[in-house]
PDB file of C-alpha atoms in Angstrom:
ATOM      1  CA  MET A   1      37.292  53.472-129.491  1.00  0.00           C
ATOM      2  CA  PRO A   2      38.953  50.578-127.629  1.00  0.00           C
ATOM      3  CA  LYS A   3      37.266  49.685-124.394  1.00  0.00           C
ATOM      4  CA  THR A   4      39.578  50.598-121.517  1.00  0.00           C
ATOM      5  CA  CYS A   5      39.549  50.328-117.774  1.00  0.00           C
ATOM      6  CA  SER A   6      41.548  52.803-115.687  1.00  0.00           C
ATOM      7  CA  GLU A   7      39.995  52.367-112.254  1.00  0.00           C
ATOM      8  CA  PRO A   8      42.276  50.644-109.739  1.00  0.00           C
ATOM      9  CA  GLY A   9      40.944  47.357-108.438  1.00  0.00           C
ATOM     10  CA  ALA A  10      38.740  46.704-111.451  1.00  0.00           C
ATOM     11  CA  PRO A  11      38.205  42.980-112.102  1.00  0.00           C
ATOM     12  CA  LEU A  12      40.601  41.381-114.582  1.00  0.00           C
ATOM     13  CA  ALA A  13      40.332  38.210-116.638  1.00  0.00           C
ATOM     14  CA  ARG A  14      43.125  36.150-118.187  1.00  0.00           C
ATOM     15  CA  LEU A  15      42.898  36.045-121.977  1.00  0.00           C
ATOM     16  CA  GLN A  16      44.923  33.838-124.311  1.00  0.00           C
ATOM     17  CA  LEU A  17      44.927  35.054-127.910  1.00  0.00           C
ATOM     18  CA  HIS A  18      46.861  33.842-130.941  1.00  0.00           C
ATOM     19  CA  GLY A  19      46.910  33.837-134.715  1.00  0.00           C
ATOM     20  CA  PRO A  20      49.050  33.267-137.825  1.00  0.00           C
ATOM     21  CA  ALA A  21      51.755  35.754-138.742  1.00  0.00           C
ATOM     22  CA  MET A  22      54.935  36.027-140.816  1.00  0.00           C
ATOM     23  CA  GLY A  23      55.320  32.297-141.418  1.00  0.00           C
ATOM     24  CA  THR A  24      54.772  31.464-137.749  1.00  0.00           C
ATOM     25  CA  ARG A  25      52.244  32.436-135.036  1.00  0.00           C
ATOM     26  CA  TRP A  26      51.779  35.313-132.631  1.00  0.00           C
ATOM     27  CA  SER A  27      50.387  34.875-129.134  1.00  0.00           C
ATOM     28  CA  VAL A  28      49.320  37.083-126.255  1.00  0.00           C
ATOM     29  CA  GLY A  29      48.572  36.173-122.676  1.00  0.00           C
ATOM     30  CA  CYS A  30      47.112  39.090-120.781  1.00  0.00           C
ATOM     31  CA  ASP A  31      45.167  40.047-117.672  1.00  0.00           C
ATOM     32  CA  ALA A  32      42.553  42.313-119.215  1.00  0.00           C
ATOM     33  CA  PRO A  33      39.554  44.251-117.920  1.00  0.00           C
ATOM     34  CA  ALA A  34      36.701  41.797-117.451  1.00  0.00           C
ATOM     35  CA  GLY A  35      34.481  43.621-119.946  1.00  0.00           C
ATOM     36  CA  MET A  36      37.086  43.610-122.702  1.00  0.00           C
ATOM     37  CA  ASP A  37      35.802  42.963-126.213  1.00  0.00           C
ATOM     38  CA  ARG A  38      37.895  39.880-126.933  1.00  0.00           C
ATOM     39  CA  GLN A  39      37.076  39.771-130.637  1.00  0.00           C
ATOM     40  CA  ALA A  40      37.953  43.440-131.150  1.00  0.00           C
ATOM     41  CA  LEU A  41      41.258  43.009-129.339  1.00  0.00           C
ATOM     42  CA  HIS A  42      42.104  39.893-131.351  1.00  0.00           C
ATOM     43  CA  ALA A  43      41.277  41.650-134.617  1.00  0.00           C
ATOM     44  CA  ALA A  44      43.424  44.657-133.710  1.00  0.00           C
ATOM     45  CA  LEU A  45      46.385  42.459-132.791  1.00  0.00           C
ATOM     46  CA  GLN A  46      46.061  40.442-135.996  1.00  0.00           C
ATOM     47  CA  ALA A  47      45.839  43.641-138.057  1.00  0.00           C
ATOM     48  CA  ALA A  48      48.947  45.107-136.435  1.00  0.00           C
ATOM     49  CA  VAL A  49      51.071  42.050-137.232  1.00  0.00           C
ATOM     50  CA  ALA A  50      49.593  41.736-140.738  1.00  0.00           C
ATOM     51  CA  GLN A  51      50.518  45.348-141.464  1.00  0.00           C
ATOM     52  CA  VAL A  52      54.153  44.729-140.542  1.00  0.00           C
ATOM     53  CA  ASP A  53      54.194  41.632-142.753  1.00  0.00           C
ATOM     54  CA  ALA A  54      52.592  43.486-145.682  1.00  0.00           C
ATOM     55  CA  GLN A  55      55.212  46.216-145.470  1.00  0.00           C
ATOM     56  CA  MET A  56      58.381  44.271-144.657  1.00  0.00           C
ATOM     57  CA  SER A  57      57.982  40.716-145.966  1.00  0.00           C
ATOM     58  CA  PRO A  58      60.627  39.458-148.417  1.00  0.00           C
ATOM     59  CA  TYR A  59      58.080  36.840-149.559  1.00  0.00           C
ATOM     60  CA  LYS A  60      55.178  39.091-150.607  1.00  0.00           C
ATOM     61  CA  PRO A  61      55.846  40.481-154.119  1.00  0.00           C
ATOM     62  CA  ASP A  62      53.817  43.632-153.399  1.00  0.00           C
ATOM     63  CA  SER A  63      55.461  44.436-150.043  1.00  0.00           C
ATOM     64  CA  ASP A  64      57.002  47.859-149.510  1.00  0.00           C
ATOM     65  CA  LEU A  65      60.343  46.163-148.849  1.00  0.00           C
ATOM     66  CA  LEU A  66      60.389  44.582-152.292  1.00  0.00           C
ATOM     67  CA  ARG A  67      59.279  47.846-153.899  1.00  0.00           C
ATOM     68  CA  LEU A  68      62.348  49.458-152.356  1.00  0.00           C
ATOM     69  CA  ASN A  69      64.560  46.556-153.447  1.00  0.00           C
ATOM     70  CA  ARG A  70      63.338  46.870-157.034  1.00  0.00           C
ATOM     71  CA  ALA A  71      63.894  50.638-157.151  1.00  0.00           C
ATOM     72  CA  PRO A  72      67.050  51.746-159.001  1.00  0.00           C
ATOM     73  CA  ALA A  73      69.866  53.384-157.079  1.00  0.00           C
ATOM     74  CA  GLY A  74      69.335  57.119-156.786  1.00  0.00           C
ATOM     75  CA  ALA A  75      65.529  56.976-157.041  1.00  0.00           C
ATOM     76  CA  TRP A  76      63.385  58.012-154.092  1.00  0.00           C
ATOM     77  CA  THR A  77      60.787  55.465-152.925  1.00  0.00           C
ATOM     78  CA  ASP A  78      57.801  56.514-150.827  1.00  0.00           C
ATOM     79  CA  LEU A  79      57.470  54.287-147.752  1.00  0.00           C
ATOM     80  CA  PRO A  80      55.054  54.005-144.816  1.00  0.00           C
ATOM     81  CA  ALA A  81      56.108  55.570-141.512  1.00  0.00           C
ATOM     82  CA  GLU A  82      56.295  52.185-139.760  1.00  0.00           C
ATOM     83  CA  MET A  83      58.805  50.787-142.230  1.00  0.00           C
ATOM     84  CA  LEU A  84      60.887  53.957-142.104  1.00  0.00           C
ATOM     85  CA  GLN A  85      61.010  53.613-138.313  1.00  0.00           C
ATOM     86  CA  VAL A  86      62.328  50.065-138.637  1.00  0.00           C
ATOM     87  CA  LEU A  87      64.823  51.040-141.347  1.00  0.00           C
ATOM     88  CA  ALA A  88      66.113  53.905-139.212  1.00  0.00           C
ATOM     89  CA  ARG A  89      66.752  51.605-136.272  1.00  0.00           C
ATOM     90  CA  ALA A  90      68.243  48.910-138.504  1.00  0.00           C
ATOM     91  CA  LEU A  91      70.725  51.387-139.942  1.00  0.00           C
ATOM     92  CA  GLU A  92      71.620  52.663-136.467  1.00  0.00           C
ATOM     93  CA  VAL A  93      72.306  49.151-135.164  1.00  0.00           C
ATOM     94  CA  CYS A  94      74.282  48.496-138.353  1.00  0.00           C
ATOM     95  CA  ARG A  95      76.437  51.543-137.624  1.00  0.00           C
ATOM     96  CA  LEU A  96      76.879  50.825-133.917  1.00  0.00           C
ATOM     97  CA  SER A  97      77.733  47.162-134.542  1.00  0.00           C
ATOM     98  CA  GLY A  98      80.284  47.892-137.250  1.00  0.00           C
ATOM     99  CA  GLY A  99      78.175  46.055-139.811  1.00  0.00           C
ATOM    100  CA  ALA A 100      77.601  42.900-137.737  1.00  0.00           C
ATOM    101  CA  PHE A 101      73.913  43.684-138.148  1.00  0.00           C
ATOM    102  CA  ASP A 102      73.431  44.419-141.845  1.00  0.00           C
ATOM    103  CA  PRO A 103      69.946  44.792-143.362  1.00  0.00           C
ATOM    104  CA  ALA A 104      71.423  44.555-146.881  1.00  0.00           C
ATOM    105  CA  VAL A 105      72.215  40.822-146.895  1.00  0.00           C
ATOM    106  CA  GLY A 106      69.093  39.829-148.824  1.00  0.00           C
ATOM    107  CA  ALA A 107      70.970  38.431-151.835  1.00  0.00           C
ATOM    108  CA  LEU A 108      73.135  36.264-149.573  1.00  0.00           C
ATOM    109  CA  VAL A 109      70.067  35.007-147.683  1.00  0.00           C
ATOM    110  CA  ASP A 110      68.415  34.016-150.972  1.00  0.00           C
ATOM    111  CA  ALA A 111      71.564  32.446-152.423  1.00  0.00           C
ATOM    112  CA  TRP A 112      72.037  30.157-149.417  1.00  0.00           C
ATOM    113  CA  GLY A 113      68.421  28.943-149.568  1.00  0.00           C
ATOM    114  CA  PHE A 114      67.070  30.801-146.544  1.00  0.00           C
ATOM    115  CA  GLY A 115      64.930  33.319-148.426  1.00  0.00           C
ATOM    116  CA  ALA A 116      62.119  33.487-150.948  1.00  0.00           C
ATOM    117  CA  ALA A 117      64.180  32.668-154.058  1.00  0.00           C
ATOM    118  CA  ARG A 118      65.135  29.032-153.280  1.00  0.00           C
ATOM    119  CA  ASP A 119      65.107  26.433-150.501  1.00  0.00           C
ATOM    120  CA  ALA A 120      68.667  25.110-150.926  1.00  0.00           C
ATOM    121  CA  PRO A 121      72.093  26.681-151.501  1.00  0.00           C
ATOM    122  CA  ASP A 122      72.961  27.496-155.109  1.00  0.00           C
ATOM    123  CA  ALA A 123      76.683  27.748-155.884  1.00  0.00           C
ATOM    124  CA  GLN A 124      76.262  30.137-158.809  1.00  0.00           C
ATOM    125  CA  ALA A 125      73.920  32.412-156.848  1.00  0.00           C
ATOM    126  CA  ILE A 126      76.281  32.355-153.843  1.00  0.00           C
ATOM    127  CA  HIS A 127      79.210  33.399-156.035  1.00  0.00           C
ATOM    128  CA  ALA A 128      77.180  36.230-157.584  1.00  0.00           C
ATOM    129  CA  ALA A 129      75.838  37.427-154.214  1.00  0.00           C
ATOM    130  CA  ARG A 130      79.286  37.421-152.623  1.00  0.00           C
ATOM    131  CA  ALA A 131      80.753  39.291-155.564  1.00  0.00           C
ATOM    132  CA  ALA A 132      77.990  41.898-155.457  1.00  0.00           C
ATOM    133  CA  HIS A 133      78.317  42.300-151.693  1.00  0.00           C
ATOM    134  CA  ALA A 134      82.085  42.701-151.962  1.00  0.00           C
ATOM    135  CA  ALA A 135      81.830  45.352-154.689  1.00  0.00           C
ATOM    136  CA  PRO A 136      83.081  48.785-153.540  1.00  0.00           C
ATOM    137  CA  ARG A 137      80.252  50.769-151.984  1.00  0.00           C
ATOM    138  CA  PRO A 138      79.579  52.765-148.824  1.00  0.00           C
ATOM    139  CA  PRO A 139      78.606  50.789-145.704  1.00  0.00           C
ATOM    140  CA  THR A 140      74.902  50.018-145.590  1.00  0.00           C
ATOM    141  CA  HIS A 141      74.129  52.740-143.041  1.00  0.00           C
ATOM    142  CA  GLN A 142      75.474  55.246-145.567  1.00  0.00           C
ATOM    143  CA  ALA A 143      74.340  53.513-148.763  1.00  0.00           C
ATOM    144  CA  LEU A 144      70.653  53.844-147.797  1.00  0.00           C
ATOM    145  CA  GLU A 145      69.381  57.376-147.210  1.00  0.00           C
ATOM    146  CA  LEU A 146      66.162  58.031-145.295  1.00  0.00           C
ATOM    147  CA  ASP A 147      64.105  61.199-145.590  1.00  0.00           C
ATOM    148  CA  LEU A 148      61.785  60.806-142.619  1.00  0.00           C
ATOM    149  CA  PRO A 149      59.912  64.130-142.959  1.00  0.00           C
ATOM    150  CA  MET A 150      59.055  63.318-146.583  1.00  0.00           C
ATOM    151  CA  GLY A 151      58.401  59.613-145.916  1.00  0.00           C
ATOM    152  CA  ARG A 152      60.836  58.202-148.428  1.00  0.00           C
ATOM    153  CA  ALA A 153      64.164  56.412-148.927  1.00  0.00           C
ATOM    154  CA  ARG A 154      66.749  55.998-151.661  1.00  0.00           C
ATOM    155  CA  LYS A 155      69.697  53.715-152.260  1.00  0.00           C
ATOM    156  CA  HIS A 156      73.071  55.103-153.242  1.00  0.00           C
ATOM    157  CA  ALA A 157      74.217  51.655-154.410  1.00  0.00           C
ATOM    158  CA  PRO A 158      72.450  48.446-155.456  1.00  0.00           C
ATOM    159  CA  LEU A 159      71.097  46.913-152.236  1.00  0.00           C
ATOM    160  CA  GLN A 160      68.837  43.937-151.555  1.00  0.00           C
ATOM    161  CA  LEU A 161      67.397  44.606-148.128  1.00  0.00           C
ATOM    162  CA  ASP A 162      66.145  41.955-145.722  1.00  0.00           C
ATOM    163  CA  LEU A 163      64.516  42.998-142.447  1.00  0.00           C
ATOM    164  CA  CYS A 164      63.928  39.519-141.005  1.00  0.00           C
ATOM    165  CA  GLY A 165      66.434  40.238-138.229  1.00  0.00           C
ATOM    166  CA  ILE A 166      64.349  43.088-136.818  1.00  0.00           C
ATOM    167  CA  ALA A 167      60.789  43.042-138.227  1.00  0.00           C
ATOM    168  CA  LYS A 168      59.407  40.314-135.945  1.00  0.00           C
ATOM    169  CA  GLY A 169      60.630  42.197-132.892  1.00  0.00           C
ATOM    170  CA  TYR A 170      58.961  45.342-134.200  1.00  0.00           C
ATOM    171  CA  ALA A 171      55.726  43.401-134.743  1.00  0.00           C
ATOM    172  CA  VAL A 172      55.778  42.417-131.051  1.00  0.00           C
ATOM    173  CA  ASP A 173      56.180  46.083-130.122  1.00  0.00           C
ATOM    174  CA  ARG A 174      53.199  46.925-132.312  1.00  0.00           C
ATOM    175  CA  MET A 175      51.141  44.277-130.514  1.00  0.00           C
ATOM    176  CA  CYS A 176      52.117  45.889-127.219  1.00  0.00           C
ATOM    177  CA  ASP A 177      50.962  49.270-128.566  1.00  0.00           C
ATOM    178  CA  VAL A 178      47.585  47.700-129.382  1.00  0.00           C
ATOM    179  CA  LEU A 179      47.300  46.169-125.916  1.00  0.00           C
ATOM    180  CA  GLN A 180      48.060  49.481-124.224  1.00  0.00           C
ATOM    181  CA  ARG A 181      45.505  51.319-126.366  1.00  0.00           C
ATOM    182  CA  HIS A 182      42.919  48.789-125.197  1.00  0.00           C
ATOM    183  CA  GLY A 183      43.741  49.440-121.554  1.00  0.00           C
ATOM    184  CA  VAL A 184      45.778  46.275-120.973  1.00  0.00           C
ATOM    185  CA  ARG A 185      48.592  46.799-118.462  1.00  0.00           C
ATOM    186  CA  HIS A 186      49.560  43.177-117.785  1.00  0.00           C
ATOM    187  CA  ALA A 187      50.547  41.126-120.844  1.00  0.00           C
ATOM    188  CA  LEU A 188      53.135  38.933-122.486  1.00  0.00           C
ATOM    189  CA  ALA A 189      53.249  39.242-126.284  1.00  0.00           C
ATOM    190  CA  ALA A 190      55.223  36.795-128.419  1.00  0.00           C
ATOM    191  CA  LEU A 191      56.065  36.136-132.050  1.00  0.00           C
ATOM    192  CA  ASP A 192      58.276  33.106-132.612  1.00  0.00           C
ATOM    193  CA  GLY A 193      61.349  33.679-130.379  1.00  0.00           C
ATOM    194  CA  GLU A 194      60.674  37.356-129.669  1.00  0.00           C
ATOM    195  CA  LEU A 195      58.724  38.327-126.536  1.00  0.00           C
ATOM    196  CA  ARG A 196      57.862  41.469-124.600  1.00  0.00           C
ATOM    197  CA  ALA A 197      56.181  41.876-121.228  1.00  0.00           C
ATOM    198  CA  LEU A 198      53.922  44.771-120.282  1.00  0.00           C
ATOM    199  CA  GLY A 199      54.114  45.153-116.524  1.00  0.00           C
ATOM    200  CA  PRO A 200      53.903  42.099-114.284  1.00  0.00           C
ATOM    201  CA  GLN A 201      51.027  39.656-114.155  1.00  0.00           C
ATOM    202  CA  ALA A 202      47.979  41.059-112.400  1.00  0.00           C
ATOM    203  CA  GLY A 203      48.947  39.244-109.201  1.00  0.00           C
ATOM    204  CA  GLY A 204      52.305  41.010-109.140  1.00  0.00           C
ATOM    205  CA  SER A 205      54.510  38.153-110.345  1.00  0.00           C
ATOM    206  CA  ALA A 206      56.790  38.664-113.310  1.00  0.00           C
ATOM    207  CA  TRP A 207      56.162  36.741-116.522  1.00  0.00           C
ATOM    208  CA  ALA A 208      58.256  33.558-116.627  1.00  0.00           C
ATOM    209  CA  VAL A 209      59.778  32.822-120.031  1.00  0.00           C
ATOM    210  CA  ALA A 210      61.752  29.692-120.893  1.00  0.00           C
ATOM    211  CA  LEU A 211      65.068  30.189-122.660  1.00  0.00           C
ATOM    212  CA  GLU A 212      65.339  27.533-125.345  1.00  0.00           C
ATOM    213  CA  SER A 213      68.252  25.144-125.387  1.00  0.00           C
ATOM    214  CA  PRO A 214      70.011  25.132-128.791  1.00  0.00           C
ATOM    215  CA  LEU A 215      69.451  21.455-129.473  1.00  0.00           C
ATOM    216  CA  GLU A 216      68.904  20.315-133.037  1.00  0.00           C
ATOM    217  CA  GLY A 217      65.599  18.588-133.746  1.00  0.00           C
ATOM    218  CA  ARG A 218      63.901  19.051-130.387  1.00  0.00           C
ATOM    219  CA  ARG A 219      62.913  21.777-127.965  1.00  0.00           C
ATOM    220  CA  SER A 220      63.850  21.957-124.308  1.00  0.00           C
ATOM    221  CA  ALA A 221      64.486  24.718-121.776  1.00  0.00           C
ATOM    222  CA  GLN A 222      68.004  25.934-121.040  1.00  0.00           C
ATOM    223  CA  GLY A 223      66.677  28.112-118.213  1.00  0.00           C
ATOM    224  CA  VAL A 224      63.959  30.562-117.231  1.00  0.00           C
ATOM    225  CA  ILE A 225      63.995  34.342-117.143  1.00  0.00           C
ATOM    226  CA  GLU A 226      61.408  36.617-115.537  1.00  0.00           C
ATOM    227  CA  LEU A 227      60.198  39.583-117.558  1.00  0.00           C
ATOM    228  CA  GLN A 228      58.481  42.770-116.434  1.00  0.00           C
ATOM    229  CA  ASP A 229      58.382  45.784-118.763  1.00  0.00           C
ATOM    230  CA  LEU A 230      61.156  44.153-120.747  1.00  0.00           C
ATOM    231  CA  ALA A 231      61.689  42.379-124.076  1.00  0.00           C
ATOM    232  CA  VAL A 232      63.787  39.338-124.947  1.00  0.00           C
ATOM    233  CA  ALA A 233      64.869  37.830-128.253  1.00  0.00           C
ATOM    234  CA  THR A 234      67.095  34.919-129.207  1.00  0.00           C
ATOM    235  CA  SER A 235      69.072  34.349-132.387  1.00  0.00           C
ATOM    236  CA  GLY A 236      70.851  31.059-132.989  1.00  0.00           C
ATOM    237  CA  ASP A 237      72.221  28.441-135.347  1.00  0.00           C
ATOM    238  CA  TYR A 238      70.031  25.496-134.352  1.00  0.00           C
ATOM    239  CA  ARG A 239      66.700  25.930-136.156  1.00  0.00           C
ATOM    240  CA  ARG A 240      67.647  27.037-139.646  1.00  0.00           C
ATOM    241  CA  PHE A 241      71.057  26.043-140.958  1.00  0.00           C
ATOM    242  CA  VAL A 242      72.846  24.104-143.661  1.00  0.00           C
ATOM    243  CA  ARG A 243      75.755  21.700-143.309  1.00  0.00           C
ATOM    244  CA  VAL A 244      78.757  22.014-145.579  1.00  0.00           C
ATOM    245  CA  GLY A 245      81.110  19.166-144.718  1.00  0.00           C
ATOM    246  CA  GLN A 246      81.472  19.250-140.945  1.00  0.00           C
ATOM    247  CA  ALA A 247      80.502  22.926-140.692  1.00  0.00           C
ATOM    248  CA  ARG A 248      77.112  24.110-139.461  1.00  0.00           C
ATOM    249  CA  LEU A 249      76.242  27.337-141.287  1.00  0.00           C
ATOM    250  CA  ALA A 250      73.476  29.371-139.673  1.00  0.00           C
ATOM    251  CA  HIS A 251      70.761  31.261-141.554  1.00  0.00           C
ATOM    252  CA  SER A 252      72.115  34.568-140.198  1.00  0.00           C
ATOM    253  CA  MET A 253      74.509  36.225-142.639  1.00  0.00           C
ATOM    254  CA  ASP A 254      77.777  37.982-141.902  1.00  0.00           C
ATOM    255  CA  GLY A 255      77.664  40.695-144.540  1.00  0.00           C
ATOM    256  CA  ARG A 256      81.246  41.735-143.808  1.00  0.00           C
ATOM    257  CA  ARG A 257      82.517  38.343-145.008  1.00  0.00           C
ATOM    258  CA  GLY A 258      79.707  37.480-147.387  1.00  0.00           C
ATOM    259  CA  THR A 259      79.034  34.147-145.658  1.00  0.00           C
ATOM    260  CA  PRO A 260      76.627  32.511-143.206  1.00  0.00           C
ATOM    261  CA  VAL A 261      77.613  32.631-139.550  1.00  0.00           C
ATOM    262  CA  ASN A 262      79.971  29.854-138.447  1.00  0.00           C
ATOM    263  CA  ASN A 263      81.725  31.094-135.306  1.00  0.00           C
ATOM    264  CA  GLY A 264      80.887  28.595-132.563  1.00  0.00           C
ATOM    265  CA  VAL A 265      78.001  30.647-131.149  1.00  0.00           C
ATOM    266  CA  ALA A 266      74.955  28.422-130.685  1.00  0.00           C
ATOM    267  CA  SER A 267      72.673  31.273-129.619  1.00  0.00           C
ATOM    268  CA  VAL A 268      72.530  34.779-128.233  1.00  0.00           C
ATOM    269  CA  THR A 269      69.655  35.914-126.025  1.00  0.00           C
ATOM    270  CA  MET A 270      69.248  39.655-125.645  1.00  0.00           C
ATOM    271  CA  LEU A 271      67.283  41.826-123.189  1.00  0.00           C
ATOM    272  CA  ALA A 272      66.146  45.330-124.167  1.00  0.00           C
ATOM    273  CA  PRO A 273      63.308  47.786-123.453  1.00  0.00           C
ATOM    274  CA  THR A 274      61.822  47.170-126.918  1.00  0.00           C
ATOM    275  CA  CYS A 275      61.560  43.915-128.813  1.00  0.00           C
ATOM    276  CA  MET A 276      62.801  45.589-131.993  1.00  0.00           C
ATOM    277  CA  ASP A 277      66.097  46.347-130.251  1.00  0.00           C
ATOM    278  CA  ALA A 278      66.301  42.919-128.629  1.00  0.00           C
ATOM    279  CA  ASP A 279      65.752  41.252-132.012  1.00  0.00           C
ATOM    280  CA  ALA A 280      68.316  43.326-133.905  1.00  0.00           C
ATOM    281  CA  TRP A 281      71.004  43.133-131.225  1.00  0.00           C
ATOM    282  CA  ALA A 282      70.598  39.369-130.767  1.00  0.00           C
ATOM    283  CA  THR A 283      71.384  39.025-134.479  1.00  0.00           C
ATOM    284  CA  ALA A 284      74.272  41.490-134.313  1.00  0.00           C
ATOM    285  CA  LEU A 285      75.916  39.717-131.377  1.00  0.00           C
ATOM    286  CA  LEU A 286      75.452  36.293-132.968  1.00  0.00           C
ATOM    287  CA  VAL A 287      77.212  37.506-136.118  1.00  0.00           C
ATOM    288  CA  ALA A 288      79.936  39.336-134.191  1.00  0.00           C
ATOM    289  CA  GLY A 289      80.924  36.178-132.320  1.00  0.00           C
ATOM    290  CA  PRO A 290      82.086  35.693-128.739  1.00  0.00           C
ATOM    291  CA  GLY A 291      85.154  37.942-128.847  1.00  0.00           C
ATOM    292  CA  GLU A 292      84.015  40.944-130.851  1.00  0.00           C
ATOM    293  CA  GLY A 293      80.435  40.560-129.639  1.00  0.00           C
ATOM    294  CA  LEU A 294      81.357  40.541-125.960  1.00  0.00           C
ATOM    295  CA  ALA A 295      83.512  43.647-126.352  1.00  0.00           C
ATOM    296  CA  LEU A 296      80.710  45.377-128.272  1.00  0.00           C
ATOM    297  CA  ALA A 297      78.101  44.484-125.652  1.00  0.00           C
ATOM    298  CA  GLN A 298      80.333  45.638-122.809  1.00  0.00           C
ATOM    299  CA  ARG A 299      81.037  48.952-124.548  1.00  0.00           C
ATOM    300  CA  LEU A 300      77.342  49.645-125.185  1.00  0.00           C
ATOM    301  CA  GLY A 301      76.073  48.277-121.855  1.00  0.00           C
ATOM    302  CA  LEU A 302      73.973  45.523-123.458  1.00  0.00           C
ATOM    303  CA  GLU A 303      72.478  42.606-121.521  1.00  0.00           C
ATOM    304  CA  ALA A 304      73.052  39.329-123.327  1.00  0.00           C
ATOM    305  CA  LEU A 305      73.615  35.619-122.850  1.00  0.00           C
ATOM    306  CA  TRP A 306      75.829  33.634-125.233  1.00  0.00           C
ATOM    307  CA  LEU A 307      75.706  29.851-125.511  1.00  0.00           C
ATOM    308  CA  LEU A 308      78.967  28.739-127.116  1.00  0.00           C
ATOM    309  CA  ARG A 309      79.742  25.352-128.643  1.00  0.00           C
ATOM    310  CA  ARG A 310      83.003  24.155-127.108  1.00  0.00           C
ATOM    311  CA  GLY A 311      84.176  20.565-127.559  1.00  0.00           C
ATOM    312  CA  GLY A 312      80.715  19.050-127.707  1.00  0.00           C
ATOM    313  CA  ALA A 313      79.473  21.043-124.690  1.00  0.00           C
ATOM    314  CA  LEU A 314      77.680  24.362-124.227  1.00  0.00           C
ATOM    315  CA  VAL A 315      79.454  27.173-122.393  1.00  0.00           C
ATOM    316  CA  GLN A 316      77.478  30.142-121.055  1.00  0.00           C
ATOM    317  CA  LEU A 317      78.742  33.703-121.146  1.00  0.00           C
ATOM    318  CA  GLY A 318      76.503  36.440-119.750  1.00  0.00           C
ATOM    319  CA  LEU A 319      76.354  40.189-119.208  1.00  0.00           C
ATOM    320  CA  GLY A 320      73.958  42.320-117.178  1.00  0.00           C
ATOM    321  CA  ARG A 321      71.122  40.368-115.627  1.00  0.00           C
ATOM    322  CA  PHE A 322      72.523  37.219-117.213  1.00  0.00           C
ATOM    323  CA  GLY A 323      75.564  37.422-114.947  1.00  0.00           C
ATOM    324  CA  CYS A 324      79.125  38.622-115.304  1.00  0.00           C
ATOM    325  CA  ALA A 325      81.480  37.511-118.037  1.00  0.00           C
TER     326      ALA A 325
END
């Protein structure tokens, strides 16, 4: 059993843990009980992230995601409970966002060189992916059926799923589950640009997180946000993109148009109770763009910050704790 500490006033020690995960690195800073087994905690965190990667990676040929992608339409595929949980939330955000978040853009991601198939755009693959995506079929939230009690899913149309817009956020939530099971009440867990805070720091201060400026080729802070029992995720066009002429095409795909995002949004930062939600909604609002995305966020009561490219400058637009639009 994990070693826990529930007595108030027990001594705490700051731990910094990290490891490889999902093509990047995870990290945890936490104020943990002084007698915590550091190695056991590290191993549990690493195992939690590795499990998400093994189930949902588009790069691992034996992942559960690729098993589902290879399955013919109409055939049931047995899936682990964790992946079904992520699929259920992905389909719900897809429905609520009107398809701005679409977990079935895997063929487009690959065709444009952002996936496992190739590292540069391929005109023939792009044409085929766009044609397949435009073929008449139900929207993704109806084209993929989940049977949660039986632990399975089936496609009602050919779909190539990609969960990169939500899986990293879910992995952060899983790390937080591990921390709580080990008796940790004060922590900041991170995986790439997705972070979640458990409580404040032991001294009572919130966790300070820098919001990255969307500058190509270098990293700098656009601002700082304080987190306490809250998650944050950012999706943008400045780390992974291709240029076609003068256009900057982001790695995020707009499944409704069959193209990469190119709408003047440099980044969207999203606050939510869970990192899975923050991750998915940051992607959805990036794809939706400043007009549709703002209306969507206002209707659903979301808290988000847009950085818009306007005439060579960045314009901020915020809702909720990010300010008023």
